[in-house]
Amino acid sequence: MRKLALALVTAFLVAAPAAQAATKLTITGAGFGHGIGMSQYGTYGYSLHLKTYDFILGHYYTGTALGQLDSNPEVKVLLQGGKRSISFSGGLNAGDADLDPAQTYTVKRGGDGLVLRDASGKSVGTTPGPLRVDAPVGQALRLNGTSVPGVTNGLYRGSLLISASGSRLIAVNALDLEDYVRGVVSGESPAAWPTEALKAQAVAARTYAITSDAGGGLFDQYADTRSQVYRGVSAETPSTDAAVAATAGQVVTYGGQPVTTYFFSTSGGETEDVENSFVGSQPKPWLKAVDDPFDNVSPKHRWGPFRFTAVQVKHKLHRYLRGGFKRIKVLQRGVSPRIVHAQVVGTRGVTDVTGPQLRSAFGLYDTWAYFTTVTTKASKAKKAKPAPAPAGDPTGGVAPSARAAAAGAPRVEGTIAPARAGRWLTVQRLDGRRWVKATDAHVLRGGRYSVAVPRAGVYRVVYGKAIGPAVRVG
């Protein structure tokens, strides 16, 4: 009895020798900042919807109320550090020495401490330090040179405290809390924003100043985003001064006590629990994730895609990557969902990282981020010798589909991580300088794909916003 040879094809495809795979990483995300407390653009959005500053603060700081300070405490802000000399004008006195406010004075280190000299170089006095320089009442001191955060020859209310720090000098602005807040509000929120947004910023800035200490003795606050942006007199505007005056002495309290009021630029639509962003910190009942419905006014509400080659990723992740780069695997997300814990997966092992570590490594706006890796290689099927056809079979014993496969159709193959089986991907071909669609295909299990392409050429795979590397096929 004659055996049917219906594709008596032992014509099966055998994988060709593996080509070198290439990898690209695509990052998309939302938000700008650490995600804790008050979103400044969300505050702006609320004010456009006619919400008052007390409502706004109560929304972002869960379970809080407004309280009133009974004093106007002094705040010390670091302006310059690591200086060989510090010069200023506008001083009325320095310690026990009377000064001419019109003159410029310079402080340098000497054998017995800090030496103060006038414009002619004559010594005015020496002190072990720190040296406190006061301005006439209602006037400001000018600190020459560039001060944090990039203010040149800035004017500052209150006093200057000049101290030795190691072998160098630092300059600190000591001033009343209300004057300090005047120098912060427009540094943190545009002065043209609605009044209620500026009032919310003033109260948050005032509260943060009295509940945080960055300097450990020599100063309380940095003048940049390590604390909050302070520009001295140059930041004072009619609108922001009015917001400060209208909320004078008001602070955010929880259980009757002022609490640390973190704030940041853009939430992406939801803020985050403090322990999920400042990984390892203790939970705080007033720093919980909340919806932020009007944050979409921010230009950083959504961002990306940012794309990196494997070489660029290796450079970015050099501290964490073991061997060649394979993928970033997210293990835990917060409420918002910002990344809490993840793994950098390399060819020689994995490294545990936090969301903030990934943000820092890639220079991202936020830890609300998605990482998609596309790895692609070109392969070409090769044919095995088919079995002999039975006599009289006009097709030669090989079905048309088997003949096409045996013809060695080129393919693009690889993996997408993360990706869901059954989702669509697109294969594009380079046509001159343009990428044109070649075909669509489904993602297989494990994020794999293997797609036949019609002819030789340069191809790439597109999955959502992720674009894989270009590979030459055939």
Short mmCIF file of C-alpha atoms in Angstrom, two decimals:
data_model
loop_
_atom_site.label_atom_id
_atom_site.label_comp_id
_atom_site.label_asym_id
_atom_site.label_seq_id
_atom_site.Cartn_x
_atom_site.Cartn_y
_atom_site.Cartn_z
CA MET A 1 0.00 0.00 0.00
CA ARG A 2 1.35 3.30 -1.11
CA LYS A 3 2.09 5.75 1.71
CA LEU A 4 0.86 9.24 1.19
CA ALA A 5 3.53 11.83 0.97
CA LEU A 6 1.54 14.80 1.78
CA ALA A 7 4.25 16.93 2.66
CA LEU A 8 6.39 13.92 3.00
CA VAL A 9 8.52 16.65 3.51
CA THR A 10 11.14 16.05 5.76
CA ALA A 11 11.67 19.54 4.45
CA PHE A 12 11.77 21.25 7.83
CA LEU A 13 13.43 24.46 8.85
CA VAL A 14 16.53 24.37 10.89
CA ALA A 15 17.63 27.55 12.60
CA ALA A 16 20.54 29.22 10.94
CA PRO A 17 23.58 30.12 13.02
CA ALA A 18 22.63 32.92 15.45
CA ALA A 19 23.41 36.46 14.34
CA GLN A 20 24.64 39.07 16.78
CA ALA A 21 21.68 40.60 18.61
CA ALA A 22 21.33 44.35 19.18
CA THR A 23 19.37 46.03 21.96
CA LYS A 24 17.58 49.33 22.52
CA LEU A 25 15.93 50.64 25.68
CA THR A 26 12.93 53.01 25.58
CA ILE A 27 11.85 54.98 28.66
CA THR A 28 8.54 56.81 29.07
CA GLY A 29 7.08 58.33 32.19
CA ALA A 30 5.14 60.99 34.05
CA GLY A 31 5.76 63.73 36.59
CA PHE A 32 8.72 65.86 37.58
CA GLY A 33 10.21 65.67 41.06
CA HIS A 34 10.04 63.32 44.03
CA GLY A 35 6.23 63.11 44.08
CA ILE A 36 5.79 63.82 47.80
CA GLY A 37 3.36 66.40 49.20
CA MET A 38 2.21 69.38 47.15
CA SER A 39 2.39 69.36 43.36
CA GLN A 40 3.10 72.92 42.23
CA TYR A 41 1.50 72.49 38.81
CA GLY A 42 -1.38 70.66 40.45
CA THR A 43 -1.75 73.67 42.77
CA TYR A 44 -1.79 75.93 39.72
CA GLY A 45 -4.48 73.74 38.16
CA TYR A 46 -6.59 73.86 41.32
CA SER A 47 -6.29 77.66 41.47
CA LEU A 48 -7.51 77.88 37.88
CA HIS A 49 -10.55 75.94 39.08
CA LEU A 50 -11.10 78.57 41.81
CA LYS A 51 -9.96 76.48 44.77
CA THR A 52 -8.58 78.47 47.72
CA TYR A 53 -5.12 78.02 49.18
CA ASP A 54 -6.40 76.41 52.40
CA PHE A 55 -8.35 73.83 50.36
CA ILE A 56 -5.27 73.15 48.23
CA LEU A 57 -2.98 72.64 51.23
CA GLY A 58 -5.53 70.42 52.95
CA HIS A 59 -5.80 68.28 49.83
CA TYR A 60 -2.08 67.63 49.40
CA TYR A 61 -1.21 67.31 53.10
CA THR A 62 -3.68 64.74 54.38
CA GLY A 63 -5.39 65.46 57.68
CA THR A 64 -3.68 68.82 58.25
CA ALA A 65 -4.92 72.25 59.31
CA LEU A 66 -3.50 75.76 59.21
CA GLY A 67 -1.81 77.10 62.34
CA GLN A 68 -0.33 80.47 63.31
CA LEU A 69 3.24 81.12 64.51
CA ASP A 70 3.68 83.41 67.48
CA SER A 71 7.13 84.60 66.39
CA ASN A 72 9.20 85.43 63.30
CA PRO A 73 12.26 83.21 63.74
CA GLU A 74 15.62 83.64 62.00
CA VAL A 75 16.52 81.44 59.02
CA LYS A 76 20.11 80.85 57.91
CA VAL A 77 20.65 80.15 54.20
CA LEU A 78 23.91 79.00 52.62
CA LEU A 79 24.79 81.30 49.70
CA GLN A 80 28.46 80.66 48.97
CA GLY A 81 30.86 77.93 50.01
CA GLY A 82 34.44 76.85 49.36
CA LYS A 83 35.65 80.42 48.80
CA ARG A 84 39.15 81.77 49.38
CA SER A 85 37.68 85.24 49.92
CA ILE A 86 34.24 86.78 50.25
CA SER A 87 33.42 90.38 49.39
CA PHE A 88 30.35 92.46 50.08
CA SER A 89 28.98 96.00 50.25
CA GLY A 90 26.07 97.67 52.00
CA GLY A 91 27.26 96.71 55.48
CA LEU A 92 26.66 99.04 58.44
CA ASN A 93 28.80 97.09 60.89
CA ALA A 94 30.80 93.88 61.11
CA GLY A 95 31.03 92.67 64.67
CA ASP A 96 32.25 95.67 66.68
CA ALA A 97 33.59 97.52 63.63
CA ASP A 98 31.60 100.28 61.94
CA LEU A 99 31.47 100.07 58.15
CA ASP A 100 30.70 102.43 55.30
CA PRO A 101 27.73 100.94 53.38
CA ALA A 102 29.04 102.51 50.16
CA GLN A 103 32.36 100.64 50.36
CA THR A 104 33.24 97.09 49.32
CA TYR A 105 34.93 94.93 51.94
CA THR A 106 36.73 91.61 51.64
CA VAL A 107 37.15 88.79 54.13
CA LYS A 108 40.05 86.33 53.94
CA ARG A 109 41.57 83.79 56.27
CA GLY A 110 44.59 84.84 58.33
CA GLY A 111 46.75 83.27 60.99
CA ASP A 112 44.47 84.49 63.78
CA GLY A 113 41.13 83.92 62.07
CA LEU A 114 39.14 86.01 59.61
CA VAL A 115 40.69 89.25 58.37
CA LEU A 116 38.37 92.03 57.17
CA ARG A 117 39.86 94.57 54.74
CA ASP A 118 38.40 97.67 53.09
CA ALA A 119 38.59 98.56 49.40
CA SER A 120 42.14 99.94 49.78
CA GLY A 121 43.35 96.69 51.36
CA LYS A 122 43.64 98.16 54.83
CA SER A 123 42.81 95.81 57.68
CA VAL A 124 39.62 96.75 59.52
CA GLY A 125 39.91 93.99 62.08
CA THR A 126 40.46 90.29 62.76
CA THR A 127 38.09 87.85 64.43
CA PRO A 128 38.12 84.11 65.10
CA GLY A 129 34.73 84.05 63.39
CA PRO A 130 32.04 83.78 62.47
CA LEU A 131 31.84 87.41 61.32
CA ARG A 132 28.33 88.89 61.33
CA VAL A 133 27.72 91.78 58.91
CA ASP A 134 24.51 93.80 59.31
CA ALA A 135 22.77 96.11 56.84
CA PRO A 136 21.08 99.40 57.77
CA VAL A 137 17.45 98.91 58.80
CA GLY A 138 15.22 98.40 55.76
CA GLN A 139 18.16 98.03 53.35
CA ALA A 140 19.98 95.04 51.87
CA LEU A 141 23.54 93.75 51.65
CA ARG A 142 25.17 92.98 48.32
CA LEU A 143 27.17 89.75 48.20
CA ASN A 144 29.62 89.93 45.30
CA GLY A 145 30.25 87.02 42.98
CA THR A 146 27.93 84.16 42.14
CA SER A 147 25.79 82.70 44.87
CA VAL A 148 23.58 79.62 44.87
CA PRO A 149 21.38 79.22 42.83
CA GLY A 150 23.24 81.28 40.20
CA VAL A 151 22.50 84.76 41.56
CA THR A 152 25.26 87.25 40.63
CA ASN A 153 26.06 90.14 42.99
CA GLY A 154 22.79 89.48 44.78
CA LEU A 155 21.01 91.66 47.33
CA TYR A 156 19.98 90.05 50.62
CA ARG A 157 18.02 91.30 53.61
CA GLY A 158 19.15 90.70 57.19
CA SER A 159 22.79 89.82 57.84
CA LEU A 160 25.70 87.92 56.37
CA LEU A 161 27.48 85.32 58.49
CA ILE A 162 30.98 84.63 57.19
CA SER A 163 32.69 81.58 58.68
CA ALA A 164 35.65 79.30 58.14
CA SER A 165 34.82 75.86 56.82
CA GLY A 166 37.92 73.72 56.52
CA SER A 167 40.53 75.77 54.69
CA ARG A 168 37.91 77.91 52.91
CA LEU A 169 35.09 80.35 53.73
CA ILE A 170 31.32 80.18 53.52
CA ALA A 171 28.74 82.98 53.40
CA VAL A 172 25.34 82.51 55.04
CA ASN A 173 22.37 84.87 54.89
CA ALA A 174 20.64 85.15 58.28
CA LEU A 175 17.23 86.84 58.07
CA ASP A 176 13.70 86.82 59.43
CA LEU A 177 11.44 84.01 58.29
CA GLU A 178 8.95 86.31 56.54
CA ASP A 179 11.71 88.04 54.54
CA TYR A 180 13.11 84.61 53.67
CA VAL A 181 9.74 83.45 52.33
CA ARG A 182 9.57 86.61 50.18
CA GLY A 183 12.79 85.44 48.52
CA VAL A 184 11.44 81.92 47.93
CA VAL A 185 7.94 82.11 46.47
CA SER A 186 8.81 83.38 42.98
CA GLY A 187 11.85 81.10 42.92
CA GLU A 188 9.50 78.15 43.27
CA SER A 189 6.30 79.30 41.50
CA PRO A 190 5.95 81.81 38.65
CA ALA A 191 4.89 85.22 39.99
CA ALA A 192 2.17 85.41 37.31
CA TRP A 193 0.31 82.42 38.74
CA PRO A 194 -3.07 83.03 40.45
CA THR A 195 -3.03 84.45 43.97
CA GLU A 196 -4.34 81.28 45.64
CA ALA A 197 -1.50 79.21 44.15
CA LEU A 198 1.05 81.75 45.40
CA LYS A 199 -0.51 81.75 48.86
CA ALA A 200 -0.30 77.95 49.01
CA GLN A 201 3.36 78.15 47.97
CA ALA A 202 4.08 80.77 50.65
CA VAL A 203 2.58 78.66 53.43
CA ALA A 204 4.34 75.49 52.24
CA ALA A 205 7.69 77.33 51.98
CA ARG A 206 7.28 78.90 55.44
CA THR A 207 6.40 75.57 57.02
CA TYR A 208 9.24 73.73 55.32
CA ALA A 209 11.74 76.33 56.53
CA ILE A 210 10.90 75.86 60.21
CA THR A 211 10.61 72.05 60.09
CA SER A 212 13.81 71.15 58.23
CA ASP A 213 17.51 71.65 58.88
CA ALA A 214 19.97 70.88 56.09
CA GLY A 215 23.14 72.39 57.51
CA GLY A 216 23.55 71.03 61.00
CA GLY A 217 24.64 74.25 62.74
CA LEU A 218 26.30 76.58 60.26
CA PHE A 219 23.11 77.03 58.25
CA ASP A 220 19.53 75.75 58.07
CA GLN A 221 18.70 75.82 54.38
CA TYR A 222 20.39 75.50 51.02
CA ALA A 223 19.39 78.18 48.52
CA ASP A 224 18.53 75.63 45.80
CA THR A 225 16.39 72.53 45.32
CA ARG A 226 18.29 70.65 48.00
CA SER A 227 16.03 72.72 50.28
CA GLN A 228 14.00 75.32 48.35
CA VAL A 229 14.99 77.94 45.80
CA TYR A 230 15.89 81.27 47.45
CA ARG A 231 17.05 84.29 45.41
CA GLY A 232 16.97 87.05 47.98
CA VAL A 233 15.66 90.50 47.04
CA SER A 234 15.73 89.66 43.32
CA ALA A 235 12.83 87.25 43.89
CA GLU A 236 10.54 89.80 45.52
CA THR A 237 7.62 90.83 43.31
CA PRO A 238 4.35 92.64 44.09
CA SER A 239 2.25 89.49 43.57
CA THR A 240 4.42 87.16 45.63
CA ASP A 241 4.98 89.75 48.38
CA ALA A 242 1.21 90.12 48.61
CA ALA A 243 0.80 86.33 48.96
CA VAL A 244 3.39 86.26 51.74
CA ALA A 245 1.74 89.17 53.56
CA ALA A 246 -1.75 87.67 53.25
CA THR A 247 -0.60 84.44 54.88
CA ALA A 248 1.90 85.93 57.37
CA GLY A 249 2.85 83.43 60.04
CA GLN A 250 0.58 80.66 58.73
CA VAL A 251 1.96 77.11 58.69
CA VAL A 252 0.66 73.61 57.98
CA THR A 253 0.05 71.58 61.14
CA TYR A 254 -0.82 67.97 61.94
CA GLY A 255 -2.06 67.27 65.43
CA GLY A 256 -1.41 70.91 66.27
CA GLN A 257 2.30 70.83 65.33
CA PRO A 258 4.01 72.17 62.18
CA VAL A 259 5.04 69.34 59.86
CA THR A 260 7.51 69.06 56.99
CA THR A 261 5.77 70.21 53.81
CA TYR A 262 7.59 68.66 50.88
CA PHE A 263 6.58 70.02 47.50
CA PHE A 264 7.67 69.43 43.92
CA SER A 265 6.86 70.41 40.34
CA THR A 266 4.57 67.85 38.67
CA SER A 267 2.74 64.76 39.94
CA GLY A 268 1.70 63.13 36.67
CA GLY A 269 -1.82 62.81 38.10
CA GLU A 270 -1.13 61.32 41.53
CA THR A 271 1.29 62.02 44.36
CA GLU A 272 3.06 59.26 46.30
CA ASP A 273 3.39 57.90 49.84
CA VAL A 274 6.62 59.28 51.27
CA GLU A 275 8.11 55.84 52.03
CA ASN A 276 7.73 54.81 48.38
CA SER A 277 9.68 57.78 47.04
CA PHE A 278 12.19 58.44 49.83
CA VAL A 279 12.83 54.70 49.96
CA GLY A 280 13.56 53.52 53.49
CA SER A 281 11.94 56.50 55.23
CA GLN A 282 9.12 56.08 57.73
CA PRO A 283 5.49 56.62 56.68
CA LYS A 284 3.99 59.99 57.55
CA PRO A 285 0.19 60.34 57.84
CA TRP A 286 0.15 63.76 56.15
CA LEU A 287 2.40 62.63 53.26
CA LYS A 288 0.10 60.12 51.57
CA ALA A 289 -0.67 59.61 47.88
CA VAL A 290 -3.60 61.67 46.61
CA ASP A 291 -5.20 62.14 43.20
CA ASP A 292 -4.08 65.27 41.37
CA PRO A 293 -6.76 65.90 38.74
CA PHE A 294 -5.52 69.22 37.32
CA ASP A 295 -1.81 68.49 37.08
CA ASN A 296 -2.12 67.99 33.32
CA VAL A 297 -1.43 71.71 32.85
CA SER A 298 2.24 70.83 33.36
CA PRO A 299 4.52 70.30 30.34
CA LYS A 300 6.03 67.35 32.26
CA HIS A 301 2.70 65.68 33.01
CA ARG A 302 3.82 63.00 30.52
CA TRP A 303 7.29 62.71 29.03
CA GLY A 304 9.40 60.58 26.73
CA PRO A 305 10.05 58.49 24.90
CA PHE A 306 13.79 58.55 25.59
CA ARG A 307 15.78 55.91 23.72
CA PHE A 308 19.19 54.45 24.50
CA THR A 309 21.45 51.97 22.75
CA ALA A 310 23.01 49.12 24.72
CA VAL A 311 26.30 51.02 24.80
CA GLN A 312 24.60 54.11 26.22
CA VAL A 313 22.77 52.01 28.81
CA LYS A 314 26.03 50.40 29.87
CA HIS A 315 27.51 53.85 30.40
CA LYS A 316 24.46 55.04 32.37
CA LEU A 317 24.21 51.91 34.53
CA HIS A 318 27.92 51.18 34.99
CA ARG A 319 27.52 51.06 38.79
CA TYR A 320 24.79 48.44 38.62
CA LEU A 321 25.22 46.45 35.40
CA ARG A 322 26.83 43.00 35.48
CA GLY A 323 28.00 42.03 32.01
CA GLY A 324 25.94 43.04 28.99
CA PHE A 325 22.58 44.75 29.38
CA LYS A 326 19.45 42.62 29.06
CA ARG A 327 16.57 44.50 30.72
CA ILE A 328 15.25 46.41 33.72
CA LYS A 329 12.73 44.42 35.73
CA VAL A 330 10.41 46.38 38.01
CA LEU A 331 9.68 44.51 41.25
CA GLN A 332 7.57 47.02 43.17
CA ARG A 333 5.64 50.17 42.32
CA GLY A 334 4.06 52.62 44.70
CA VAL A 335 0.52 53.96 44.64
CA SER A 336 1.09 56.44 41.84
CA PRO A 337 2.78 54.09 40.41
CA ARG A 338 6.35 55.31 40.94
CA ILE A 339 9.09 52.68 40.99
CA VAL A 340 10.14 51.60 44.47
CA HIS A 341 12.36 48.57 43.76
CA ALA A 342 13.69 47.08 40.52
CA GLN A 343 16.49 44.93 39.15
CA VAL A 344 19.07 45.68 36.48
CA VAL A 345 19.38 42.38 34.62
CA GLY A 346 22.70 41.71 32.91
CA THR A 347 24.26 38.73 31.19
CA ARG A 348 26.31 38.02 34.33
CA GLY A 349 23.68 38.56 36.99
CA VAL A 350 21.19 40.99 38.49
CA THR A 351 21.56 44.03 40.75
CA ASP A 352 18.81 45.31 43.04
CA VAL A 353 18.17 49.06 42.69
CA THR A 354 15.61 51.60 43.88
CA GLY A 355 13.49 53.87 41.74
CA PRO A 356 15.48 56.96 42.81
CA GLN A 357 18.72 55.20 41.81
CA LEU A 358 17.36 54.54 38.33
CA ARG A 359 16.11 58.10 38.07
CA SER A 360 19.56 59.43 38.97
CA ALA A 361 21.40 57.03 36.64
CA PHE A 362 19.36 57.99 33.57
CA GLY A 363 18.72 61.64 34.52
CA LEU A 364 14.93 61.13 34.44
CA TYR A 365 12.34 63.65 35.54
CA ASP A 366 10.67 61.25 37.95
CA THR A 367 10.54 57.64 39.15
CA TRP A 368 7.13 57.23 37.51
CA ALA A 369 8.80 55.49 34.59
CA TYR A 370 8.43 52.53 32.25
CA PHE A 371 11.40 50.68 30.74
CA THR A 372 10.93 48.64 27.55
CA THR A 373 13.82 46.70 26.06
CA VAL A 374 13.75 45.46 22.46
CA THR A 375 16.42 42.99 21.38
CA THR A 376 16.60 42.07 17.69
CA LYS A 377 18.70 39.87 15.47
CA ALA A 378 18.49 38.89 11.81
CA SER A 379 18.26 35.22 10.91
CA LYS A 380 17.70 33.24 7.77
CA ALA A 381 16.07 29.85 7.60
CA LYS A 382 17.99 27.17 5.80
CA LYS A 383 16.43 24.17 4.14
CA ALA A 384 17.00 20.54 4.73
CA LYS A 385 16.83 18.10 1.84
CA PRO A 386 13.21 16.97 1.27
CA ALA A 387 12.28 13.29 1.01
CA PRO A 388 11.81 11.88 -2.50
CA ALA A 389 8.39 12.46 -4.01
CA PRO A 390 6.14 9.55 -4.89
CA ALA A 391 5.95 8.80 -8.58
CA GLY A 392 3.37 10.83 -10.45
CA ASP A 393 2.99 13.60 -7.83
CA PRO A 394 2.92 16.85 -9.88
CA THR A 395 3.95 18.99 -6.90
CA GLY A 396 7.07 17.06 -6.31
CA GLY A 397 5.67 15.98 -2.93
CA VAL A 398 6.18 19.36 -1.31
CA ALA A 399 3.24 21.60 -0.40
CA PRO A 400 3.51 25.26 -1.51
CA SER A 401 3.87 26.53 2.09
CA ALA A 402 6.64 24.07 2.72
CA ARG A 403 8.37 25.10 -0.52
CA ALA A 404 8.23 28.78 0.59
CA ALA A 405 9.71 27.90 3.96
CA ALA A 406 12.37 25.80 2.37
CA ALA A 407 13.27 28.74 0.18
CA GLY A 408 14.95 30.33 3.22
CA ALA A 409 12.77 33.41 3.97
CA PRO A 410 14.71 35.96 6.07
CA ARG A 411 13.40 36.80 9.55
CA VAL A 412 13.77 39.24 12.38
CA GLU A 413 13.73 37.63 15.82
CA GLY A 414 14.22 38.67 19.39
CA THR A 415 12.52 39.61 22.64
CA ILE A 416 10.56 42.53 24.08
CA ALA A 417 10.60 43.05 27.83
CA PRO A 418 8.15 43.57 29.28
CA ALA A 419 5.52 42.56 26.70
CA ARG A 420 2.27 40.61 26.76
CA ALA A 421 1.76 37.57 24.58
CA GLY A 422 -0.77 38.28 21.86
CA ARG A 423 -0.11 42.02 21.65
CA TRP A 424 0.70 43.45 18.23
CA LEU A 425 4.10 44.61 17.08
CA THR A 426 5.06 46.19 13.77
CA VAL A 427 8.09 45.42 11.65
CA GLN A 428 9.34 48.41 9.64
CA ARG A 429 11.74 48.46 6.68
CA LEU A 430 14.07 51.31 5.80
CA ASP A 431 13.10 52.69 2.40
CA GLY A 432 15.66 55.32 1.49
CA ARG A 433 15.48 57.64 4.49
CA ARG A 434 11.99 56.64 5.60
CA TRP A 435 10.77 53.77 7.71
CA VAL A 436 7.77 52.03 6.13
CA LYS A 437 5.59 49.27 7.47
CA ALA A 438 6.62 45.80 6.31
CA THR A 439 4.25 43.62 8.36
CA ASP A 440 2.49 43.15 11.69
CA ALA A 441 2.83 40.22 14.04
CA HIS A 442 1.87 39.04 17.51
CA VAL A 443 4.16 38.85 20.50
CA LEU A 444 4.74 35.24 21.56
CA ARG A 445 5.14 33.84 25.05
CA GLY A 446 7.96 35.27 27.09
CA GLY A 447 8.00 38.43 24.97
CA ARG A 448 9.56 36.59 22.03
CA TYR A 449 8.88 37.33 18.37
CA SER A 450 9.96 35.77 15.10
CA VAL A 451 8.69 37.42 11.93
CA ALA A 452 9.37 36.58 8.30
CA VAL A 453 10.13 39.59 6.13
CA PRO A 454 9.56 39.77 2.37
CA ARG A 455 13.10 40.50 1.25
CA ALA A 456 16.55 41.55 2.30
CA GLY A 457 16.97 44.99 3.79
CA VAL A 458 17.27 46.98 7.02
CA TYR A 459 14.47 46.36 9.53
CA ARG A 460 13.36 47.31 13.02
CA VAL A 461 10.57 46.34 15.42
CA VAL A 462 8.11 48.84 16.94
CA TYR A 463 6.10 47.98 20.04
CA GLY A 464 4.00 50.87 21.33
CA LYS A 465 6.44 53.73 21.86
CA ALA A 466 9.40 51.36 22.01
CA ILE A 467 11.57 51.16 18.90
CA GLY A 468 14.09 48.40 18.51
CA PRO A 469 17.55 48.57 16.91
CA ALA A 470 17.95 48.55 13.15
CA VAL A 471 19.34 45.25 11.79
CA ARG A 472 20.31 44.19 8.29
CA VAL A 473 18.49 41.09 7.05
CA GLY A 474 19.73 38.98 4.14
#
